[in-house]
Coordinates of C-alpha atoms in Angstrom, one line a residue:
M1 CA -14.1 60.1 85.8
K2 CA -10.8 59.8 84.0
R3 CA -10.3 56.7 81.9
Y4 CA -6.7 55.7 82.2
L5 CA -4.8 53.8 79.5
V6 CA -1.5 52.0 80.1
K7 CA 0.4 54.6 78.0
D8 CA -0.8 57.3 80.5
L9 CA 0.8 55.4 83.4
M10 CA 3.9 53.8 82.0
V11 CA 7.5 54.8 82.5
P12 CA 9.1 55.2 79.1
I13 CA 12.2 53.0 78.4
S14 CA 14.3 56.1 78.1
E15 CA 13.6 57.0 81.7
Y16 CA 14.1 53.5 83.1
A17 CA 17.3 51.8 84.3
T18 CA 18.9 49.7 81.5
V19 CA 22.1 47.8 81.0
S20 CA 23.4 45.7 78.1
L21 CA 23.9 41.9 78.1
G22 CA 27.3 41.2 79.5
S23 CA 27.1 44.0 82.1
T24 CA 28.0 43.2 85.7
L25 CA 25.7 43.3 88.6
S26 CA 27.7 46.2 89.9
E27 CA 26.9 48.1 86.6
A28 CA 23.2 47.2 87.0
V29 CA 23.1 48.5 90.5
S30 CA 24.7 51.7 89.4
A31 CA 22.2 52.1 86.6
L32 CA 19.3 51.5 89.0
E33 CA 20.6 54.0 91.5
K34 CA 21.0 56.6 88.7
A35 CA 17.5 56.0 87.3
Q36 CA 16.1 56.4 90.8
E37 CA 17.9 59.8 91.2
D38 CA 16.9 61.0 87.7
Y39 CA 13.2 59.8 87.7
N40 CA 11.3 62.0 90.1
H41 CA 7.9 62.2 88.6
T42 CA 6.4 60.3 91.5
H43 CA 7.7 59.2 94.9
Y44 CA 7.7 55.6 93.7
R45 CA 11.2 54.4 92.9
H46 CA 12.3 52.0 90.2
R47 CA 12.8 48.5 91.5
A48 CA 14.3 46.8 88.5
V49 CA 16.8 47.1 85.7
L50 CA 15.9 46.1 82.1
V51 CA 18.6 44.2 80.2
L52 CA 19.0 45.0 76.5
D53 CA 20.6 43.1 73.6
N54 CA 22.8 44.6 71.0
N55 CA 19.8 45.9 69.1
K56 CA 18.6 47.7 72.2
Q57 CA 15.7 45.3 72.6
V58 CA 14.6 44.2 76.1
V59 CA 15.6 40.6 76.7
G60 CA 15.3 40.4 80.5
K61 CA 14.6 42.1 83.7
L62 CA 16.7 42.2 86.9
S63 CA 14.6 42.8 90.0
Q64 CA 15.8 43.6 93.5
L65 CA 15.1 40.0 94.4
D66 CA 17.3 38.9 91.6
F67 CA 20.1 41.1 92.9
L68 CA 19.7 39.6 96.4
R69 CA 19.6 36.1 94.9
S70 CA 23.2 36.8 93.7
L71 CA 24.3 37.2 97.3
E72 CA 23.1 33.7 98.2
P73 CA 26.0 31.3 98.4
Q74 CA 25.8 28.6 95.8
D75 CA 27.6 25.4 96.8
E76 CA 26.8 21.7 97.2
Q77 CA 26.2 22.0 101.0
I78 CA 23.6 24.7 100.5
E79 CA 21.9 22.6 97.8
R80 CA 21.8 19.6 100.1
I81 CA 20.2 21.6 102.9
K82 CA 17.5 22.9 100.5
E83 CA 16.8 19.3 99.4
I84 CA 15.8 18.1 102.8
R85 CA 12.6 20.1 102.4
K86 CA 11.2 17.1 100.5
F87 CA 11.5 15.0 103.7
G88 CA 9.1 17.2 105.5
F89 CA 11.5 19.5 107.3
S90 CA 10.0 22.9 108.1
S91 CA 11.2 26.2 106.5
K92 CA 12.3 27.3 109.9
S93 CA 14.4 24.2 110.4
I94 CA 16.0 24.6 107.0
A95 CA 16.7 28.3 107.6
L96 CA 18.4 27.4 110.9
Q97 CA 20.7 24.8 109.2
Q98 CA 21.5 27.3 106.5
E99 CA 22.4 30.0 109.1
Q100 CA 24.6 27.5 111.0
Y101 CA 26.4 26.6 107.7
R102 CA 26.8 30.3 106.8
Q103 CA 28.5 31.1 110.1
K104 CA 31.3 28.7 109.2
M105 CA 31.8 30.3 105.8
P106 CA 34.5 32.8 105.0
D107 CA 33.9 36.6 105.5
R108 CA 30.7 37.8 103.8
T109 CA 32.6 40.6 102.0
D110 CA 34.0 37.8 99.9
I111 CA 30.5 37.0 98.7
Y112 CA 29.8 40.7 97.9
A113 CA 33.1 41.0 96.1
K114 CA 32.3 38.0 93.9
A115 CA 28.7 39.1 93.3
I116 CA 29.5 42.5 91.8
K117 CA 31.5 40.8 89.1
L118 CA 28.8 38.4 88.1
K119 CA 27.0 39.0 84.8
V120 CA 23.3 40.2 84.7
E121 CA 22.3 37.3 82.4
E122 CA 23.1 34.8 85.2
F123 CA 20.3 36.3 87.4
M124 CA 17.9 38.2 85.1
Q125 CA 14.4 36.9 84.4
T126 CA 13.3 36.5 80.8
P127 CA 9.8 38.0 80.3
S128 CA 7.0 35.6 79.9
E129 CA 4.1 36.0 77.6
G130 CA 1.9 37.3 80.4
E131 CA 4.3 40.1 81.2
F132 CA 3.5 42.2 78.1
V133 CA 0.7 44.7 77.7
D134 CA -0.3 47.0 74.8
E135 CA 0.0 50.7 75.5
N136 CA -3.7 51.2 74.6
T137 CA -4.9 48.7 77.2
S138 CA -7.3 50.0 79.9
L139 CA -6.4 50.4 83.6
E140 CA -8.9 47.8 84.5
T141 CA -7.4 45.2 82.2
A142 CA -3.9 46.1 83.4
V143 CA -5.0 45.6 87.0
H144 CA -6.4 42.2 86.1
Q145 CA -3.2 41.2 84.3
L146 CA -1.0 42.3 87.2
V147 CA -3.2 40.5 89.8
T148 CA -3.7 37.3 88.0
G149 CA 0.0 37.0 86.9
R150 CA 1.3 38.2 90.3
H151 CA 3.6 40.7 88.5
L152 CA 5.2 43.8 90.0
S153 CA 5.4 45.3 86.5
L154 CA 4.5 44.7 82.9
L155 CA 6.5 45.5 79.7
V156 CA 4.5 48.0 77.6
T157 CA 4.4 47.3 73.8
Q158 CA 3.6 49.5 70.9
E159 CA 3.2 47.4 67.7
K160 CA 5.2 44.6 69.3
K161 CA 8.1 46.9 70.3
I162 CA 8.7 47.4 74.1
V163 CA 8.3 51.1 74.8
G164 CA 7.9 51.3 78.5
V165 CA 7.3 49.7 81.9
L166 CA 4.0 49.7 83.7
R167 CA 4.8 49.5 87.4
M168 CA 2.3 48.2 89.9
S169 CA 2.9 51.2 92.1
D170 CA 1.7 53.6 89.3
V171 CA -1.3 51.4 88.6
F172 CA -2.2 51.4 92.3
A173 CA -1.9 55.2 92.4
A174 CA -4.2 55.6 89.4
A175 CA -6.7 53.1 90.7
F176 CA -6.7 54.9 94.1
H177 CA -7.3 58.2 92.3
V178 CA -10.3 56.7 90.5
I179 CA -11.7 55.4 93.8
K180 CA -11.4 58.8 95.4
E181 CA -13.2 60.4 92.4
V182 CA -16.0 57.9 92.7
E183 CA -16.2 58.4 96.4
A184 CA -16.5 62.2 95.9
T185 CA -19.5 61.8 93.6
E186 CA -21.5 59.6 95.9

């Protein structure tokens, strides 16, 4: 049975979508699209963009959810609607109120036009301590870290330098492969 290490499964930074601090969401979407086209080692597509500082060090990650968050209108009325949750209103009731409010808003293309000009640092997530994993970590430990931290990916380090991304989809594929190997021997 093959013993996988994180470095066997990770996507190197050079093959991942990256943008610099100060880039727009439009530039980040373009980088993600290009990385998805270029990276064809597996049928699993990239789902995030790494944000780099001037020294080419990873300082944040912009997921698909973060991109979508940029399309959510941000104004006082939306915030007031969200606040009523504390009075026991259901999620369905709040969503209905938000939808009614959105129907009165200007054309949605306005929201998209504004979103593409926003900077990535407004929506990126800064990695937490639990999102880093050493390249020599075992598959089993990586599984535990993904599951307990509820992460979709981990940043892979080599001597404290980020060298790649360990995606849940690749960990799942490797774990499934091990399961099939074990099943074949029984």
